[in-house]
PDB file of C-alpha atoms in Angstrom:
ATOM      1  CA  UNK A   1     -84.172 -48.744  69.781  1.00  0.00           C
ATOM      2  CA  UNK A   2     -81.945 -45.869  68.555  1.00  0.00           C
ATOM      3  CA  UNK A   3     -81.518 -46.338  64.431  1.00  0.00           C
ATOM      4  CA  UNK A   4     -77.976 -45.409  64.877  1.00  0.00           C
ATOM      5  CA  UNK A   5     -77.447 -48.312  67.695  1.00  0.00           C
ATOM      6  CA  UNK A   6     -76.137 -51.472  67.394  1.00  0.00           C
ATOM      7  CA  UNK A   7     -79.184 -52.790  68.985  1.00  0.00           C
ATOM      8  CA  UNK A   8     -81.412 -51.653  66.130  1.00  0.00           C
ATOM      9  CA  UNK A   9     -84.346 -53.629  66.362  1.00  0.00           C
ATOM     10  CA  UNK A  10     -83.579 -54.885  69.694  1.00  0.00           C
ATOM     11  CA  UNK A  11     -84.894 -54.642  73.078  1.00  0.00           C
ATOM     12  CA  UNK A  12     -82.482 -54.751  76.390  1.00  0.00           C
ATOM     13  CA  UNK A  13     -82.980 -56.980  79.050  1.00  0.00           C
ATOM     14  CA  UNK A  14     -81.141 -55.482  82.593  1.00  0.00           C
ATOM     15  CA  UNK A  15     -78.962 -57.760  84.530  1.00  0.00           C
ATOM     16  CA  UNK A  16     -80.857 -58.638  87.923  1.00  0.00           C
ATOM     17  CA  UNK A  17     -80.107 -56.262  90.667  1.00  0.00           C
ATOM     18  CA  UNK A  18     -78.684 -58.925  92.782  1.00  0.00           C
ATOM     19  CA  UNK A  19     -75.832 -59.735  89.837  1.00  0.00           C
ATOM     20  CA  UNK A  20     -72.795 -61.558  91.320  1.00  0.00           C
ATOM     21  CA  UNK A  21     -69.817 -62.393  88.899  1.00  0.00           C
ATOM     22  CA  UNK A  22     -69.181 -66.632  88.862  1.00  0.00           C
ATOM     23  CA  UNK A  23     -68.429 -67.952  92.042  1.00  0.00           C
ATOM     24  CA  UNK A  24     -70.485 -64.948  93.887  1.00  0.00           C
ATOM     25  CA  UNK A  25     -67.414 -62.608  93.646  1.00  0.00           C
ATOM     26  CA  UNK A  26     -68.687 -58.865  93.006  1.00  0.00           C
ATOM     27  CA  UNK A  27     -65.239 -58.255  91.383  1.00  0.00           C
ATOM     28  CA  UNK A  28     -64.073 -59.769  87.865  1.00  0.00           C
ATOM     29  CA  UNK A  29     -60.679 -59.124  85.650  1.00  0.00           C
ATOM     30  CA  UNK A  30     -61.090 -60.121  81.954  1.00  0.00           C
ATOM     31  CA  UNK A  31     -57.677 -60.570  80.706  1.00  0.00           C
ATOM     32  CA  UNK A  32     -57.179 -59.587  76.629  1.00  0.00           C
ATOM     33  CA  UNK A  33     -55.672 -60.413  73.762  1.00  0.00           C
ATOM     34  CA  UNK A  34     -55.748 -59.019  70.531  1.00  0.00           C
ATOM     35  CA  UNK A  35     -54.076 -61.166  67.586  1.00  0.00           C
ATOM     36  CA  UNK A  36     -54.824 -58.882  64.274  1.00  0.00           C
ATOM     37  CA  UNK A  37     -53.926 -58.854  60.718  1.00  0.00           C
ATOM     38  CA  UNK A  38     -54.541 -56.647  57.610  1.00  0.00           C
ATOM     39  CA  UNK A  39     -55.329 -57.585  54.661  1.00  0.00           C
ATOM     40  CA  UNK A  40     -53.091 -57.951  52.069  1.00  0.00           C
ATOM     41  CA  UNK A  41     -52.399 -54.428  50.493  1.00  0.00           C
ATOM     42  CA  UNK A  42     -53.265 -52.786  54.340  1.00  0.00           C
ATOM     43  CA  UNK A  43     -51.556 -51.956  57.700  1.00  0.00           C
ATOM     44  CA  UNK A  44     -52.275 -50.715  60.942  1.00  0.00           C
ATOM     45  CA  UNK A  45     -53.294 -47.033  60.677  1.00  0.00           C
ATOM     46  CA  UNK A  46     -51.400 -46.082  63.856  1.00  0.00           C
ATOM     47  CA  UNK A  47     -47.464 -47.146  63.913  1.00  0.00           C
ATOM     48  CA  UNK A  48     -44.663 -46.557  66.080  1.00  0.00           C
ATOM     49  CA  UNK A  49     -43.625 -43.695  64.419  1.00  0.00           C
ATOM     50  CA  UNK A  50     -47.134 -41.574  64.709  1.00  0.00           C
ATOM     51  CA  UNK A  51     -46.565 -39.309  61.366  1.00  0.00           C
ATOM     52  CA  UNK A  52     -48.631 -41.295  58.516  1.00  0.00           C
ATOM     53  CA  UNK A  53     -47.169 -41.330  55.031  1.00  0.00           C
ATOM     54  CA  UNK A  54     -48.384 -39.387  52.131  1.00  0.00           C
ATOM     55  CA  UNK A  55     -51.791 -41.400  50.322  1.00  0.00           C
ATOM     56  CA  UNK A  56     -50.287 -44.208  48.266  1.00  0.00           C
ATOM     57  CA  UNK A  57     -47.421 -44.983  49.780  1.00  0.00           C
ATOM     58  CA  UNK A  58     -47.219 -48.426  51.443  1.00  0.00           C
ATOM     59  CA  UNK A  59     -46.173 -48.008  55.131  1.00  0.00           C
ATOM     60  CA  UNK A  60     -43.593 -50.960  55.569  1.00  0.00           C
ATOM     61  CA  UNK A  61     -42.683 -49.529  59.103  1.00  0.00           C
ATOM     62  CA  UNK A  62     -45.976 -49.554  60.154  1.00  0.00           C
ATOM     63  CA  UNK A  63     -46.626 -53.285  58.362  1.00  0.00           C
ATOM     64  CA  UNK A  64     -43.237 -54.986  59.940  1.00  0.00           C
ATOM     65  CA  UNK A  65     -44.630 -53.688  63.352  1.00  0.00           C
ATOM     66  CA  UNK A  66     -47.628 -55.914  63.149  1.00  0.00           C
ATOM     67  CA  UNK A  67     -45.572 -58.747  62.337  1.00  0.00           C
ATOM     68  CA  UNK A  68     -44.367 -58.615  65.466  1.00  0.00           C
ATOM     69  CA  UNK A  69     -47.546 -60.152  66.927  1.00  0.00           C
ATOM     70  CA  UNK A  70     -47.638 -63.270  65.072  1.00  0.00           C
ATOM     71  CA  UNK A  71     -43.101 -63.893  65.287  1.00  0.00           C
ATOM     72  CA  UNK A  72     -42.857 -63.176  68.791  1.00  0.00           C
ATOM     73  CA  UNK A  73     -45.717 -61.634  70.938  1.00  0.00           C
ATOM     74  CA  UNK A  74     -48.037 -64.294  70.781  1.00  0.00           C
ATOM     75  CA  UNK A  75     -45.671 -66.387  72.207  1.00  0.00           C
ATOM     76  CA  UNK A  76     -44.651 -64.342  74.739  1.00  0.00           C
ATOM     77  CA  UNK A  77     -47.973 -63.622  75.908  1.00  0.00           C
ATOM     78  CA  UNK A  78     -49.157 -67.417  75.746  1.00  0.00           C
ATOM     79  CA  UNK A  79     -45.770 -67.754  78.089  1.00  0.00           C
ATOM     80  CA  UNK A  80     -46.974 -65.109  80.643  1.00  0.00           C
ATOM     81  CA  UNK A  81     -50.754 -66.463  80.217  1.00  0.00           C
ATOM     82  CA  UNK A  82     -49.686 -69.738  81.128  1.00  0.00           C
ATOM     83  CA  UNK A  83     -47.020 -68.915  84.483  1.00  0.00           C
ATOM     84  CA  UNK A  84     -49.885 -66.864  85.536  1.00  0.00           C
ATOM     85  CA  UNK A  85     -52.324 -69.507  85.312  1.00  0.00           C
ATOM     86  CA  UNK A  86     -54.517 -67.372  83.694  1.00  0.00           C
ATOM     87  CA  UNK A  87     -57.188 -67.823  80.527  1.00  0.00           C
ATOM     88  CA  UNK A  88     -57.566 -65.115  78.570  1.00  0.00           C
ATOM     89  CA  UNK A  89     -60.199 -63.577  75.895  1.00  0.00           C
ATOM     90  CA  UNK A  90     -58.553 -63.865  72.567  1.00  0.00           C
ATOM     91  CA  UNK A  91     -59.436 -61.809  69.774  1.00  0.00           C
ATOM     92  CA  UNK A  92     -58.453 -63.177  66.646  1.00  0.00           C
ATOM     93  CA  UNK A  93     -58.629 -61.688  63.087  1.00  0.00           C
ATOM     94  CA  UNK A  94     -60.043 -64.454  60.421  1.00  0.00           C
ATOM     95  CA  UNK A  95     -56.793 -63.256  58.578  1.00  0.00           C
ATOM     96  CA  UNK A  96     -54.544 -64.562  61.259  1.00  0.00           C
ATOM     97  CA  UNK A  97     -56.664 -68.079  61.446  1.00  0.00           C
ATOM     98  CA  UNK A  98     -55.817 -67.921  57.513  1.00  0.00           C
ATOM     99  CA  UNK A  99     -52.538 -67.146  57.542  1.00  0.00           C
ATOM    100  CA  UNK A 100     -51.232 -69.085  61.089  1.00  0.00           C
ATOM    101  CA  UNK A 101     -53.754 -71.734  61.483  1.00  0.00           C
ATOM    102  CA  UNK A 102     -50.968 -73.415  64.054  1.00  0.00           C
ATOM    103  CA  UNK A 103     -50.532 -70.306  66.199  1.00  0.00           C
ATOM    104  CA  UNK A 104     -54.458 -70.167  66.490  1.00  0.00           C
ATOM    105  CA  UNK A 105     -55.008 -73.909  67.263  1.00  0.00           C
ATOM    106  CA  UNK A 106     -51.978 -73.397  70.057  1.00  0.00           C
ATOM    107  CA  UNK A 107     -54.477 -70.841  71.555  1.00  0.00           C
ATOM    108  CA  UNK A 108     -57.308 -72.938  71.475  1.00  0.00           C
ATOM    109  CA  UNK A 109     -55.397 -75.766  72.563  1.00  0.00           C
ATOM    110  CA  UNK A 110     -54.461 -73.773  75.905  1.00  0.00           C
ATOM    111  CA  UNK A 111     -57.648 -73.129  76.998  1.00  0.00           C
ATOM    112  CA  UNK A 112     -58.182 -69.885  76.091  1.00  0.00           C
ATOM    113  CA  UNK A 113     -61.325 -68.054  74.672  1.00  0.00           C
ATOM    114  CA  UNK A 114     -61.456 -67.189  70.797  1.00  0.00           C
ATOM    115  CA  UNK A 115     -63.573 -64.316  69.846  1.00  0.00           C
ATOM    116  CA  UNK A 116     -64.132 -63.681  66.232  1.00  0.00           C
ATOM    117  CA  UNK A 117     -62.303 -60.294  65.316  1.00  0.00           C
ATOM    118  CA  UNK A 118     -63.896 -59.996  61.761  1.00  0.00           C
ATOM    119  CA  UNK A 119     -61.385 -61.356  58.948  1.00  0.00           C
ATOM    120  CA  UNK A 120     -58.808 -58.395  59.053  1.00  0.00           C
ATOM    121  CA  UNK A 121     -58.202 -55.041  60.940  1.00  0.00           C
ATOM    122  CA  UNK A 122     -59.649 -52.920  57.860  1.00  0.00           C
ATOM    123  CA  UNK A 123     -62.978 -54.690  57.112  1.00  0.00           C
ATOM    124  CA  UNK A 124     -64.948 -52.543  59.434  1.00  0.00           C
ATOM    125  CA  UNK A 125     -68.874 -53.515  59.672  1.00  0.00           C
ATOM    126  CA  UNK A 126     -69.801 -49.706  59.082  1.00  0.00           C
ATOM    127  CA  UNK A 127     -68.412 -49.923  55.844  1.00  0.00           C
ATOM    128  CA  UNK A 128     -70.669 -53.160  54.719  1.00  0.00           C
ATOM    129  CA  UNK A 129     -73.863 -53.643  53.664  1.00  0.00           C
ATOM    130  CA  UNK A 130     -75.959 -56.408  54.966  1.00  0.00           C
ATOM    131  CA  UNK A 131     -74.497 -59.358  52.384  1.00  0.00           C
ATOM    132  CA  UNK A 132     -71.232 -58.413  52.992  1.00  0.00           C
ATOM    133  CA  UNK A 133     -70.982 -57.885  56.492  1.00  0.00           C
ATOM    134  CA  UNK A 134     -73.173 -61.331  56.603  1.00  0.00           C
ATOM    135  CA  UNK A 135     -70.259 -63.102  54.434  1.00  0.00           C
ATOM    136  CA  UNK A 136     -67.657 -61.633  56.795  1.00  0.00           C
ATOM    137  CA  UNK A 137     -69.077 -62.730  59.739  1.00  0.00           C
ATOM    138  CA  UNK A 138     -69.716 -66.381  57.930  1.00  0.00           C
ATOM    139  CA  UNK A 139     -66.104 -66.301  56.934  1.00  0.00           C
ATOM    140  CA  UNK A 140     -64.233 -65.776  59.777  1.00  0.00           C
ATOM    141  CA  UNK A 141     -65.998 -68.352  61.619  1.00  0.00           C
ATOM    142  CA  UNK A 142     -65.477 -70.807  59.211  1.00  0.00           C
ATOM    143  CA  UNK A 143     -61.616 -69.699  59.465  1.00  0.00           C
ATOM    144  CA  UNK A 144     -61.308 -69.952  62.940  1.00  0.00           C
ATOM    145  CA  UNK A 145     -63.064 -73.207  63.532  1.00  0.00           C
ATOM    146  CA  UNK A 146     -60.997 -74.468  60.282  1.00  0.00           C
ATOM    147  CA  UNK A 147     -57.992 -73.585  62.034  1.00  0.00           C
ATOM    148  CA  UNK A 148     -58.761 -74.896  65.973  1.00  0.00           C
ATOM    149  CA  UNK A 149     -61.742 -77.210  65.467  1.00  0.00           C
ATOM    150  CA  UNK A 150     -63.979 -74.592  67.921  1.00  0.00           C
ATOM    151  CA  UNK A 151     -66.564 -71.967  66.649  1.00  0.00           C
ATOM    152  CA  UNK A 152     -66.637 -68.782  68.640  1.00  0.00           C
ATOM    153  CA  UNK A 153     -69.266 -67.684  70.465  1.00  0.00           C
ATOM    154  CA  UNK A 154     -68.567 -63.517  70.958  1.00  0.00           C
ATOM    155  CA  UNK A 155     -67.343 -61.360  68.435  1.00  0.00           C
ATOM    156  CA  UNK A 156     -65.744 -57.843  68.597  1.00  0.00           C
ATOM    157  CA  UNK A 157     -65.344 -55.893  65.227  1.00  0.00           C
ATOM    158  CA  UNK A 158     -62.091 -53.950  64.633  1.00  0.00           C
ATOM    159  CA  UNK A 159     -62.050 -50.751  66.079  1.00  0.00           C
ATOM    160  CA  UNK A 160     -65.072 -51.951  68.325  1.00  0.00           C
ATOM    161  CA  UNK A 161     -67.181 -50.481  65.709  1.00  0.00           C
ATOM    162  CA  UNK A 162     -70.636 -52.164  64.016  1.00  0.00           C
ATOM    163  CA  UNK A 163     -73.140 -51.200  61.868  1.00  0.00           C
ATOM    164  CA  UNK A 164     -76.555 -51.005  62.893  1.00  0.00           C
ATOM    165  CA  UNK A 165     -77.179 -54.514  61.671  1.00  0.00           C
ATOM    166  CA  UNK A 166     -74.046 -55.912  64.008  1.00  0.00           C
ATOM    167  CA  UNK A 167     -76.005 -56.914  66.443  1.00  0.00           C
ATOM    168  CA  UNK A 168     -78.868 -58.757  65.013  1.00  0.00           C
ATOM    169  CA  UNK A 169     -76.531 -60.437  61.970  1.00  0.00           C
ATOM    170  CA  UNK A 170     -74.966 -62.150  65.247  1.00  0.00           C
ATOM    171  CA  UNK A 171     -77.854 -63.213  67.303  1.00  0.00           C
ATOM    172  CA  UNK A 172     -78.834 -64.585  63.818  1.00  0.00           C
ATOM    173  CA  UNK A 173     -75.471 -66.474  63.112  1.00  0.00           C
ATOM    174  CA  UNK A 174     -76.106 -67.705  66.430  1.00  0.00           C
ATOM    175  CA  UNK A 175     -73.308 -65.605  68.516  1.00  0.00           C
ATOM    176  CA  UNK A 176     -73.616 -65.770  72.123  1.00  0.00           C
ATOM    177  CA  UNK A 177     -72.477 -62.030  72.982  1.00  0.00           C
ATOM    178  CA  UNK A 178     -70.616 -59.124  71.223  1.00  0.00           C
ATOM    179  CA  UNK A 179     -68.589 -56.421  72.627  1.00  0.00           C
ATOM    180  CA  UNK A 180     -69.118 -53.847  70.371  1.00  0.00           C
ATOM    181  CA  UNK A 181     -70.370 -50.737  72.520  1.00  0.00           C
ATOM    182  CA  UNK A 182     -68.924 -48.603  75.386  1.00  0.00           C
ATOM    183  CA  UNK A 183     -72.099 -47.930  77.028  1.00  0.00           C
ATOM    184  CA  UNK A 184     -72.408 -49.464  80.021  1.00  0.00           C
ATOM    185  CA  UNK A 185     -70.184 -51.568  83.177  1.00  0.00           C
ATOM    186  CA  UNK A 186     -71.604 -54.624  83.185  1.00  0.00           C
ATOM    187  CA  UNK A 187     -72.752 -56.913  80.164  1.00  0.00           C
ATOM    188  CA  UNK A 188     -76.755 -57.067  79.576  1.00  0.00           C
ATOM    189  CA  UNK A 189     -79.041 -58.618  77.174  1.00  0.00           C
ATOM    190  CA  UNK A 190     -81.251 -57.823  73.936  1.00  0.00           C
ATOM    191  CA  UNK A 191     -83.632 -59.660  72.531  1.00  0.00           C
ATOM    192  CA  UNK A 192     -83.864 -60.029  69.186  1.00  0.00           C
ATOM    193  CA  UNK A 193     -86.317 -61.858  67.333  1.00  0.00           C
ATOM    194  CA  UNK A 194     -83.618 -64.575  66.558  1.00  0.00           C
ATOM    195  CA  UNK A 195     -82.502 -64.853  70.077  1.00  0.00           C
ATOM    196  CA  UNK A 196     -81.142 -63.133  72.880  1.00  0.00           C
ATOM    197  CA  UNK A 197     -77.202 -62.140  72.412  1.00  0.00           C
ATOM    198  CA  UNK A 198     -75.466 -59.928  75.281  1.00  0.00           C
ATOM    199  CA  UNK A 199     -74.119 -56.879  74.867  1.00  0.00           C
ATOM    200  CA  UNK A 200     -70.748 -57.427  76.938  1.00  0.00           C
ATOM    201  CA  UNK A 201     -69.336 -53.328  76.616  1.00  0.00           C
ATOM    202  CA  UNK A 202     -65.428 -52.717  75.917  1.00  0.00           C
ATOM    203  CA  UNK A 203     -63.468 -50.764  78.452  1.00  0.00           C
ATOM    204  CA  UNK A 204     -60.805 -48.653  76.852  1.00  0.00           C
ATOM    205  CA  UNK A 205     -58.846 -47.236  79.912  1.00  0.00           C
ATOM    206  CA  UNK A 206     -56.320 -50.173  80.690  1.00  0.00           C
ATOM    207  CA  UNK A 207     -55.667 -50.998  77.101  1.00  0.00           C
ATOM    208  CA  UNK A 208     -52.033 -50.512  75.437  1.00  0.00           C
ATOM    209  CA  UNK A 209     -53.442 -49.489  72.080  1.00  0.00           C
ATOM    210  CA  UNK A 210     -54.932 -45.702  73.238  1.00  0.00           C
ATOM    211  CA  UNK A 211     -52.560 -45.700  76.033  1.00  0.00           C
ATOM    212  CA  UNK A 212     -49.299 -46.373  74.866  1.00  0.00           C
ATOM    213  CA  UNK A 213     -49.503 -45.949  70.957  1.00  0.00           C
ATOM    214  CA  UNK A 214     -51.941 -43.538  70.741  1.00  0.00           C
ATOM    215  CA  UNK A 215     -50.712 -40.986  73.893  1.00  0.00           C
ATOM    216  CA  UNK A 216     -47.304 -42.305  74.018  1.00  0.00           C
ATOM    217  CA  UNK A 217     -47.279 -43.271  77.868  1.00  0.00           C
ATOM    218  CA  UNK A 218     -45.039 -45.584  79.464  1.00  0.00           C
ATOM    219  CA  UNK A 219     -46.637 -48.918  80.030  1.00  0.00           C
ATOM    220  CA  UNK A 220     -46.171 -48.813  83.806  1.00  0.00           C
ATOM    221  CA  UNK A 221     -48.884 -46.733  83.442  1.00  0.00           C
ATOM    222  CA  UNK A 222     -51.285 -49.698  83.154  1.00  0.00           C
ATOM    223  CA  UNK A 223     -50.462 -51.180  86.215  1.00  0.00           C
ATOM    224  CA  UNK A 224     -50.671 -47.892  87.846  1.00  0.00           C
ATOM    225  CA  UNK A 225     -54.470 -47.794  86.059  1.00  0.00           C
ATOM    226  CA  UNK A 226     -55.390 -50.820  87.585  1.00  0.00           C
ATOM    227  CA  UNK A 227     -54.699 -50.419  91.261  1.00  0.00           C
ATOM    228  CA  UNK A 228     -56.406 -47.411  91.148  1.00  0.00           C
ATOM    229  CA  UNK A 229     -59.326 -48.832  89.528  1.00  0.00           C
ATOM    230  CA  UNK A 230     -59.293 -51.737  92.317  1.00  0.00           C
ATOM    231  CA  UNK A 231     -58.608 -49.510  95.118  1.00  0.00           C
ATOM    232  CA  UNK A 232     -61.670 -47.473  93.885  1.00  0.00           C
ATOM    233  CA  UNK A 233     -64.369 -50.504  93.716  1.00  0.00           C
ATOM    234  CA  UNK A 234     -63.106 -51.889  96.420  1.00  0.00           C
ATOM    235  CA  UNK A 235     -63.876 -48.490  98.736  1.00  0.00           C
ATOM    236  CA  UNK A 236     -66.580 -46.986  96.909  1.00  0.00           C
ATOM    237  CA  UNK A 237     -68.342 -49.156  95.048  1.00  0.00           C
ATOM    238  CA  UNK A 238     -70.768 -51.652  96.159  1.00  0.00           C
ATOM    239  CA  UNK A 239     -72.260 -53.253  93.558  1.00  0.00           C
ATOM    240  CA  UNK A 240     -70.543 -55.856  90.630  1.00  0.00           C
ATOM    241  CA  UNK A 241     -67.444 -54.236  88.925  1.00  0.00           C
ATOM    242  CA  UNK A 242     -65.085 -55.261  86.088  1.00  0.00           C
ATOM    243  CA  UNK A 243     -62.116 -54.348  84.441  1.00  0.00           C
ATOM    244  CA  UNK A 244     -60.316 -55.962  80.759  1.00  0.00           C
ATOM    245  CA  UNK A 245     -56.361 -55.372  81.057  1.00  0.00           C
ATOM    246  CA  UNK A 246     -56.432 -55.506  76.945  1.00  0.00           C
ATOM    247  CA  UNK A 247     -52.757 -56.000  75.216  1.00  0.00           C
ATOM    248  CA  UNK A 248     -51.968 -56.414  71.413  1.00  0.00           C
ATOM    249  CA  UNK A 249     -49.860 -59.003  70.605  1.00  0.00           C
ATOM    250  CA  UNK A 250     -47.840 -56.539  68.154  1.00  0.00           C
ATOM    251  CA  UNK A 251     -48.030 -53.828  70.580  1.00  0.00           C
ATOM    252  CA  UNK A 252     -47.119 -55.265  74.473  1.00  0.00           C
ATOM    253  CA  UNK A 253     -46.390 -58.209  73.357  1.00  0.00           C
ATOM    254  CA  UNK A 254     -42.469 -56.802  73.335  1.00  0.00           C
ATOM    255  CA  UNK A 255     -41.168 -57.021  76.714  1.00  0.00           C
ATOM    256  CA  UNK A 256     -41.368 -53.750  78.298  1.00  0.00           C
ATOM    257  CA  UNK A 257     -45.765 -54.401  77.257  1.00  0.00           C
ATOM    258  CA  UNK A 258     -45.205 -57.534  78.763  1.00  0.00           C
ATOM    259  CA  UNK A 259     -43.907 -56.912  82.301  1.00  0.00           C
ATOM    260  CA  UNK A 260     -47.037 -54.560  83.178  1.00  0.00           C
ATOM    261  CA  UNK A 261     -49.049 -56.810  81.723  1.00  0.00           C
ATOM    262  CA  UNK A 262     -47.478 -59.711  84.127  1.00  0.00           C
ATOM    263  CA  UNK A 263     -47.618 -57.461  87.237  1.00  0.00           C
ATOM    264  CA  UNK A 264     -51.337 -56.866  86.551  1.00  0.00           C
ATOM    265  CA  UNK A 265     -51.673 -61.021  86.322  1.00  0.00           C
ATOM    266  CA  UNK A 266     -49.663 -61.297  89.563  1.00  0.00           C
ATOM    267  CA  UNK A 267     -52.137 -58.346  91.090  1.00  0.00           C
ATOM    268  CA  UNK A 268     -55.052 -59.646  90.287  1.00  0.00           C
ATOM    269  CA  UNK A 269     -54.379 -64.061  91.324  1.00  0.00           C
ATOM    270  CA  UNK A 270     -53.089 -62.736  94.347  1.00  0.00           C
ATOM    271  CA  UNK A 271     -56.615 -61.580  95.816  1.00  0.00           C
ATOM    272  CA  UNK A 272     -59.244 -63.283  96.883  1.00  0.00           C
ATOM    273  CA  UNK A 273     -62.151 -60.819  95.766  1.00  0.00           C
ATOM    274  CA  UNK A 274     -61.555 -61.095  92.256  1.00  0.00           C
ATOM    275  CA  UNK A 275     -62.990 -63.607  89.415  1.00  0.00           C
ATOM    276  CA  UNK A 276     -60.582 -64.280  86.772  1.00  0.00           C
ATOM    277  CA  UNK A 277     -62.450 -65.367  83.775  1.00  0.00           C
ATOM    278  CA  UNK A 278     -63.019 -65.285  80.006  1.00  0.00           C
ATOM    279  CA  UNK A 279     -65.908 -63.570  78.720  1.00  0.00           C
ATOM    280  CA  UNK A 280     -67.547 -65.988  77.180  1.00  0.00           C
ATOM    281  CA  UNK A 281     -67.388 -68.299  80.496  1.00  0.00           C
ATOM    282  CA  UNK A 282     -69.182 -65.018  82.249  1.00  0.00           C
ATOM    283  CA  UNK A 283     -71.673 -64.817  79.480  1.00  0.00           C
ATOM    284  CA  UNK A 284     -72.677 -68.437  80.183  1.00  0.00           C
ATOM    285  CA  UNK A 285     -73.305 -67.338  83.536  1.00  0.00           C
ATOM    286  CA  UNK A 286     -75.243 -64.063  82.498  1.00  0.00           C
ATOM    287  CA  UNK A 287     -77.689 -66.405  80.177  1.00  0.00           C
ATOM    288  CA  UNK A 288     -78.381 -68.036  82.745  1.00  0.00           C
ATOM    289  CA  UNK A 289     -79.547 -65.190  85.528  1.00  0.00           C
ATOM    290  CA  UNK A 290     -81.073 -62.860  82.805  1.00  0.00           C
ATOM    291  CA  UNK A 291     -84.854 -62.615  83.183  1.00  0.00           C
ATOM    292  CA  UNK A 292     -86.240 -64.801  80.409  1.00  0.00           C
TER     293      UNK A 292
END
């Protein structure tokens, strides 16, 4: 394996050919949620005003937009979750466990899947060496499962972006799957000599943080994203597809965010083709069907 991979030391084991989603559907829709925090003395690199400050000056604009996430966009996406009848994949900084042990035990207590999101948006695996990044992934487990009573079983490091070591650190902590690459459609495994964890890849194209803050498009766009990715799969494709409508809870969590994010829901429960799922319910099922 690549030296520069987060599969160092790895080997991949393919999904079988015959791969169905749960339920044999050939379709799946992973709906996200990202619930981040900095840590004290940091705040979100990209803000709603897009021209940084000069070095050394704290960014207070850019810190009372994250705020957002944990006074009202939580809420309102746990609302729009929950009329939807829909569990999503929760991504949850260690910070925010910390900080809002309630909020995160709500989330738990509806059902929905908590991923480990390292302890805060600027302690970035590349930037660790192995005893740190070891002592980060420790403690943000131990915050989460302090804060809901359940230990997480995928992680996905801020900006989606490991060291080398990501990947076996986990399967040796014991993590299920991680979603830190962009390589690939479909989730597969590697074997590591501690276990098998699977890679389960990000999508970036129906996700509010490059789309809206980033390139400053409406967020209509991202229902507009995902018909045309289901009207694509549907006619061309024949094989097992998936797509993660991702939302911040700071960022379409306001209500403009969350009425694409709704229509998307309403989409996607409306058809018959499509498993709605978490992703660690649809790495249970790839454990199972991976070649041993």
């Amino acid at each position: 394996m690549d030296q520069l991979s987060v599969h160092t030391g790895g080997t991949e084991i393919p999904l079988p050919e015959n791969f169905r989603w749960p339920g044999g559907k050939r379709l799946a829709v992973f709906f996200r949620v990202a619930f981040e925090g900095w840590s004290d003395g940091h705040w979100p690199g990209v803000g709603p005003m897009g021209n940084p400050l000069k070095p050394g000056f704290p960014d207070l604009n850019a810190m009372g937009f994250a705020e957002y996430g944990h006074r009202r966009g939580i809420f309102r996406a746990l609302d729009t979750l929950a009329r939807n009848g829909v569990k999503a994949t929760m991504m949850v900084s260690g910070v925010m466990a910390e900080r809002h042990p309630e909020i995160v035990k709500t989330i738990a207590e509806q059902g929905h899947d908590i991923v480990a999101h390292s302890y805060a948006m600027d302690v970035i695996p590349i930037y660790l060496d192995e005893e740190a990044e070891r002592a980060n992934i420790r403690r943000t487990v131990d915050l989460i499962e302090k804060a809901c009573g359940q230990r997480p079983t995928g992680w996905i490091s801020p900006r989606g972006t490991p060291s080398p070591r990501t990947g076996r650190l986990l399967a040796e902590e014991g993590f299920e799957w991680h979603g830190d690459s962009l390589n690939d459609d479909l989730p597969y495994g590697v074997r590591f000599p501690a276990g098998t964890i699977v890679a389960f890849s990000s999508n970036m194209e129906c996700n509010d943080m490059p789309l809206y803050m980033r390139y400053g498009n409406p967020p209509g766009l991202m229902v507009e994203i995902f018909n045309e990715w289901l009207a694509w799969v549907r006619t061309y494709e024949t094989g097992p597809a998936r797509l993660d409508p991702t939302i911040h809870s700071h960022v379409f969590g306001r209500p403009l965010g969350m009425a694409a994010f709704n229509k998307i829901m309403e989409i996607a429960t409306a058809a018959d083709d499509i498993w709605i799922g978490t992703r660690s319910g649809a790495v249970k099922h790839v454990l199972s069907v991976l070649p041993r």
